């Protein structure tokens, strides 16, 4: 009986140790992937597609090239995951900030500036580098096309949620799309020089226009 109890306790200890080891390995893997994706965004925004090689990204992340390729077999896999991951983090950050905004006349303008903040970040610069490189690279283009569609839908949903509107109405949906196109264009204008003064004026005017258009739509609906 004693032998049975002693032997019977071993599998449990081994199982617990194995479970702990597995969780630790998963956490190490998650941290490594996160470091690689953040390093990829930094390298892309600073060095462009040509300079953001797997070797450079691995060095910035503090891992070997082999470890980099273990998690992301190709550079296209890595950068696509990086843009989506960091972009999703930014969306969550905007939602947290928006929850604290007052429901006053300047709410819409504040929302537009928060959205512009996403497009003015290194992740947008990295994405621009990717879109330009994809023009002449069919493999990269095939990798990025579905990503662009997913990111576009997420940003559209985010804007709809922040503004509290019904985008099943064609007029409202087009206003949202026009808003995102405007902000994206302003972000492109900021790539070569600081365009903040003009951007502030444009967003102020567009916030007034958007509020008026959405209010008119709500009035007609009611």
Tab-separated table of N, CA and C in Angstrom, residues 128-198:
chain	number	residue	atom	x	y	z
A	128	UNK	N	2.442	52.335	-44.356
A	128	UNK	CA	2.680	53.036	-45.628
A	128	UNK	C	3.877	52.419	-46.346
A	129	UNK	N	4.934	52.130	-45.589
A	129	UNK	CA	6.113	51.491	-46.177
A	129	UNK	C	5.723	50.154	-46.821
A	130	UNK	N	4.865	49.433	-46.147
A	130	UNK	CA	4.428	48.130	-46.672
A	130	UNK	C	3.592	48.280	-47.929
A	131	UNK	N	2.643	49.229	-47.921
A	131	UNK	CA	1.774	49.388	-49.094
A	131	UNK	C	2.609	49.777	-50.316
A	132	UNK	N	3.584	50.655	-50.123
A	132	UNK	CA	4.434	51.075	-51.243
A	132	UNK	C	5.252	49.898	-51.767
A	133	UNK	N	5.835	49.120	-50.847
A	133	UNK	CA	6.627	47.962	-51.262
A	133	UNK	C	5.766	46.927	-51.968
A	134	UNK	N	4.512	46.812	-51.549
A	134	UNK	CA	3.620	45.792	-52.118
A	134	UNK	C	3.235	46.086	-53.563
A	135	UNK	N	3.376	47.346	-53.984
A	135	UNK	CA	3.040	47.692	-55.374
A	135	UNK	C	3.865	46.860	-56.349
A	136	UNK	N	5.141	46.652	-56.026
A	136	UNK	CA	6.013	45.891	-56.924
A	136	UNK	C	6.327	44.493	-56.446
A	137	UNK	N	5.623	44.021	-55.425
A	137	UNK	CA	5.891	42.696	-54.862
A	137	UNK	C	4.571	41.940	-54.733
A	138	UNK	N	4.317	41.043	-55.680
A	138	UNK	CA	3.033	40.340	-55.719
A	138	UNK	C	2.803	39.484	-54.485
A	139	UNK	N	3.860	38.853	-53.970
A	139	UNK	CA	3.714	37.997	-52.786
A	139	UNK	C	3.336	38.828	-51.560
A	140	UNK	N	4.007	39.950	-51.393
A	140	UNK	CA	3.692	40.831	-50.267
A	140	UNK	C	2.291	41.404	-50.420
A	141	UNK	N	1.919	41.760	-51.637
A	141	UNK	CA	0.590	42.320	-51.893
A	141	UNK	C	-0.498	41.307	-51.527
A	142	UNK	N	-0.274	40.045	-51.879
A	142	UNK	CA	-1.254	39.007	-51.554
A	142	UNK	C	-1.389	38.826	-50.046
A	143	UNK	N	-0.288	39.029	-49.314
A	143	UNK	CA	-0.308	38.907	-47.867
A	143	UNK	C	-1.026	40.086	-47.219
A	144	UNK	N	-0.862	41.263	-47.795
A	144	UNK	CA	-1.379	42.482	-47.169
A	144	UNK	C	-2.826	42.794	-47.524
A	145	UNK	N	-3.288	42.337	-48.681
A	145	UNK	CA	-4.646	42.682	-49.113
A	145	UNK	C	-5.715	42.296	-48.088
A	146	UNK	N	-5.714	41.053	-47.595
A	146	UNK	CA	-6.727	40.716	-46.575
A	146	UNK	C	-6.507	41.455	-45.265
A	147	UNK	N	-5.238	41.748	-44.935
A	147	UNK	CA	-4.952	42.512	-43.721
A	147	UNK	C	-5.529	43.909	-43.823
A	148	UNK	N	-5.340	44.561	-44.953
A	148	UNK	CA	-5.871	45.907	-45.146
A	148	UNK	C	-7.391	45.912	-45.001
A	149	UNK	N	-8.030	44.882	-45.536
A	149	UNK	CA	-9.490	44.793	-45.438
A	149	UNK	C	-9.930	44.642	-43.982
A	150	UNK	N	-9.228	43.788	-43.217
A	150	UNK	CA	-9.588	43.584	-41.813
A	150	UNK	C	-9.370	44.856	-40.999
A	151	UNK	N	-8.223	45.497	-41.191
A	151	UNK	CA	-7.926	46.720	-40.451
A	151	UNK	C	-8.922	47.816	-40.808
A	152	UNK	N	-9.263	47.916	-42.098
A	152	UNK	CA	-10.229	48.907	-42.539
A	152	UNK	C	-11.584	48.716	-41.873
A	153	UNK	N	-12.027	47.449	-41.796
A	153	UNK	CA	-13.317	47.165	-41.141
A	153	UNK	C	-13.263	47.492	-39.655
A	154	UNK	N	-12.134	47.194	-39.009
A	154	UNK	CA	-12.014	47.456	-37.571
A	154	UNK	C	-12.043	48.956	-37.288
A	155	UNK	N	-11.354	49.738	-38.108
A	155	UNK	CA	-11.351	51.180	-37.900
A	155	UNK	C	-12.714	51.782	-38.204
A	156	UNK	N	-13.406	51.228	-39.176
A	156	UNK	CA	-14.762	51.702	-39.474
A	156	UNK	C	-15.676	51.432	-38.282
A	157	UNK	N	-15.622	50.215	-37.746
A	157	UNK	CA	-16.451	49.869	-36.584
A	157	UNK	C	-16.099	50.742	-35.388
A	158	UNK	N	-14.810	51.005	-35.218
A	158	UNK	CA	-14.372	51.851	-34.116
A	158	UNK	C	-14.983	53.248	-34.219
A	159	UNK	N	-14.948	53.824	-35.417
A	159	UNK	CA	-15.472	55.176	-35.624
A	159	UNK	C	-16.979	55.217	-35.403
A	160	UNK	N	-17.667	54.211	-35.898
A	160	UNK	CA	-19.116	54.117	-35.694
A	160	UNK	C	-19.428	54.050	-34.204
A	161	UNK	N	-18.685	53.235	-33.481
A	161	UNK	CA	-18.912	53.075	-32.051
A	161	UNK	C	-18.633	54.380	-31.298
A	162	UNK	N	-17.554	55.054	-31.641
A	162	UNK	CA	-17.197	56.283	-30.944
A	162	UNK	C	-18.230	57.383	-31.181
A	163	UNK	N	-18.709	57.474	-32.410
A	163	UNK	CA	-19.667	58.528	-32.746
A	163	UNK	C	-21.100	58.155	-32.377
A	164	UNK	N	-21.337	56.884	-32.087
A	164	UNK	CA	-22.667	56.446	-31.685
A	164	UNK	C	-23.708	56.601	-32.779
A	165	UNK	N	-23.369	56.168	-34.005
A	165	UNK	CA	-24.282	56.319	-35.135
A	165	UNK	C	-24.657	54.961	-35.710
A	166	UNK	N	-25.636	54.968	-36.593
A	166	UNK	CA	-26.116	53.751	-37.261
A	166	UNK	C	-25.602	53.748	-38.688
A	167	UNK	N	-24.607	52.906	-38.966
A	167	UNK	CA	-24.017	52.925	-40.311
A	167	UNK	C	-24.729	51.997	-41.286
A	168	UNK	N	-25.896	51.481	-40.874
A	168	UNK	CA	-26.695	50.723	-41.846
A	168	UNK	C	-27.349	51.676	-42.847
A	169	UNK	N	-27.364	52.962	-42.515
A	169	UNK	CA	-27.870	54.010	-43.405
A	169	UNK	C	-26.735	54.427	-44.338
A	170	UNK	N	-26.987	54.399	-45.629
A	170	UNK	CA	-25.924	54.667	-46.611
A	170	UNK	C	-25.277	56.032	-46.397
A	171	UNK	N	-26.060	57.038	-46.117
A	171	UNK	CA	-25.516	58.392	-45.937
A	171	UNK	C	-24.541	58.441	-44.763
A	172	UNK	N	-24.908	57.793	-43.666
A	172	UNK	CA	-24.045	57.771	-42.489
A	172	UNK	C	-22.780	56.975	-42.773
A	173	UNK	N	-22.935	55.835	-43.434
A	173	UNK	CA	-21.781	54.992	-43.768
A	173	UNK	C	-20.777	55.760	-44.624
A	174	UNK	N	-21.280	56.526	-45.591
A	174	UNK	CA	-20.392	57.305	-46.460
A	174	UNK	C	-19.705	58.436	-45.691
A	175	UNK	N	-20.406	59.016	-44.720
A	175	UNK	CA	-19.794	60.048	-43.878
A	175	UNK	C	-18.641	59.468	-43.061
A	176	UNK	N	-18.835	58.266	-42.545
A	176	UNK	CA	-17.778	57.602	-41.778
A	176	UNK	C	-16.588	57.297	-42.676
A	177	UNK	N	-16.860	56.778	-43.858
A	177	UNK	CA	-15.781	56.457	-44.792
A	177	UNK	C	-15.027	57.721	-45.198
A	178	UNK	N	-15.777	58.795	-45.448
A	178	UNK	CA	-15.144	60.058	-45.806
A	178	UNK	C	-14.293	60.608	-44.672
A	179	UNK	N	-14.753	60.414	-43.434
A	179	UNK	CA	-13.998	60.860	-42.266
A	179	UNK	C	-12.656	60.140	-42.175
A	180	UNK	N	-12.682	58.829	-42.350
A	180	UNK	CA	-11.447	58.051	-42.269
A	180	UNK	C	-10.509	58.375	-43.423
A	181	UNK	N	-11.075	58.595	-44.616
A	181	UNK	CA	-10.240	58.988	-45.759
A	181	UNK	C	-9.567	60.334	-45.506
A	182	UNK	N	-10.315	61.258	-44.914
A	182	UNK	CA	-9.759	62.573	-44.606
A	182	UNK	C	-8.609	62.453	-43.608
A	183	UNK	N	-8.813	61.707	-42.546
A	183	UNK	CA	-7.789	61.562	-41.516
A	183	UNK	C	-6.551	60.857	-42.071
A	184	UNK	N	-6.786	59.849	-42.900
A	184	UNK	CA	-5.660	59.137	-43.510
A	184	UNK	C	-4.859	60.072	-44.414
A	185	UNK	N	-5.548	60.913	-45.166
A	185	UNK	CA	-4.862	61.875	-46.037
A	185	UNK	C	-4.057	62.891	-45.243
A	186	UNK	N	-4.604	63.343	-44.124
A	186	UNK	CA	-3.878	64.277	-43.269
A	186	UNK	C	-2.624	63.622	-42.686
A	187	UNK	N	-2.732	62.340	-42.375
A	187	UNK	CA	-1.575	61.622	-41.844
A	187	UNK	C	-0.481	61.492	-42.901
A	188	UNK	N	-0.874	61.258	-44.139
A	188	UNK	CA	0.111	61.180	-45.223
A	188	UNK	C	0.819	62.524	-45.400
A	189	UNK	N	0.073	63.602	-45.281
A	189	UNK	CA	0.659	64.936	-45.426
A	189	UNK	C	1.658	65.229	-44.316
A	190	UNK	N	1.535	64.507	-43.206
A	190	UNK	CA	2.410	64.756	-42.058
A	190	UNK	C	3.706	63.935	-42.109
A	191	UNK	N	3.835	63.055	-43.095
A	191	UNK	CA	5.003	62.178	-43.155
A	191	UNK	C	6.289	62.945	-43.425
A	192	UNK	N	6.214	63.997	-44.228
A	192	UNK	CA	7.417	64.721	-44.628
A	192	UNK	C	7.680	65.966	-43.794
A	193	UNK	N	6.637	66.490	-43.145
A	193	UNK	CA	6.825	67.689	-42.312
A	193	UNK	C	5.716	67.767	-41.283
A	194	UNK	N	5.935	68.574	-40.268
A	194	UNK	CA	4.928	68.749	-39.228
A	194	UNK	C	3.755	69.558	-39.782
A	195	UNK	N	2.608	68.894	-39.900
A	195	UNK	CA	1.425	69.524	-40.483
A	195	UNK	C	0.343	69.736	-39.417
A	196	UNK	N	0.760	69.783	-38.149
A	196	UNK	CA	-0.210	69.793	-37.051
A	196	UNK	C	-1.113	71.022	-37.040
A	197	UNK	N	-0.573	72.192	-37.383
A	197	UNK	CA	-1.395	73.417	-37.338
A	197	UNK	C	-2.531	73.339	-38.345
A	198	UNK	N	-2.220	72.939	-39.577
A	198	UNK	CA	-3.270	72.834	-40.591
A	198	UNK	C	-4.244	71.711	-40.236
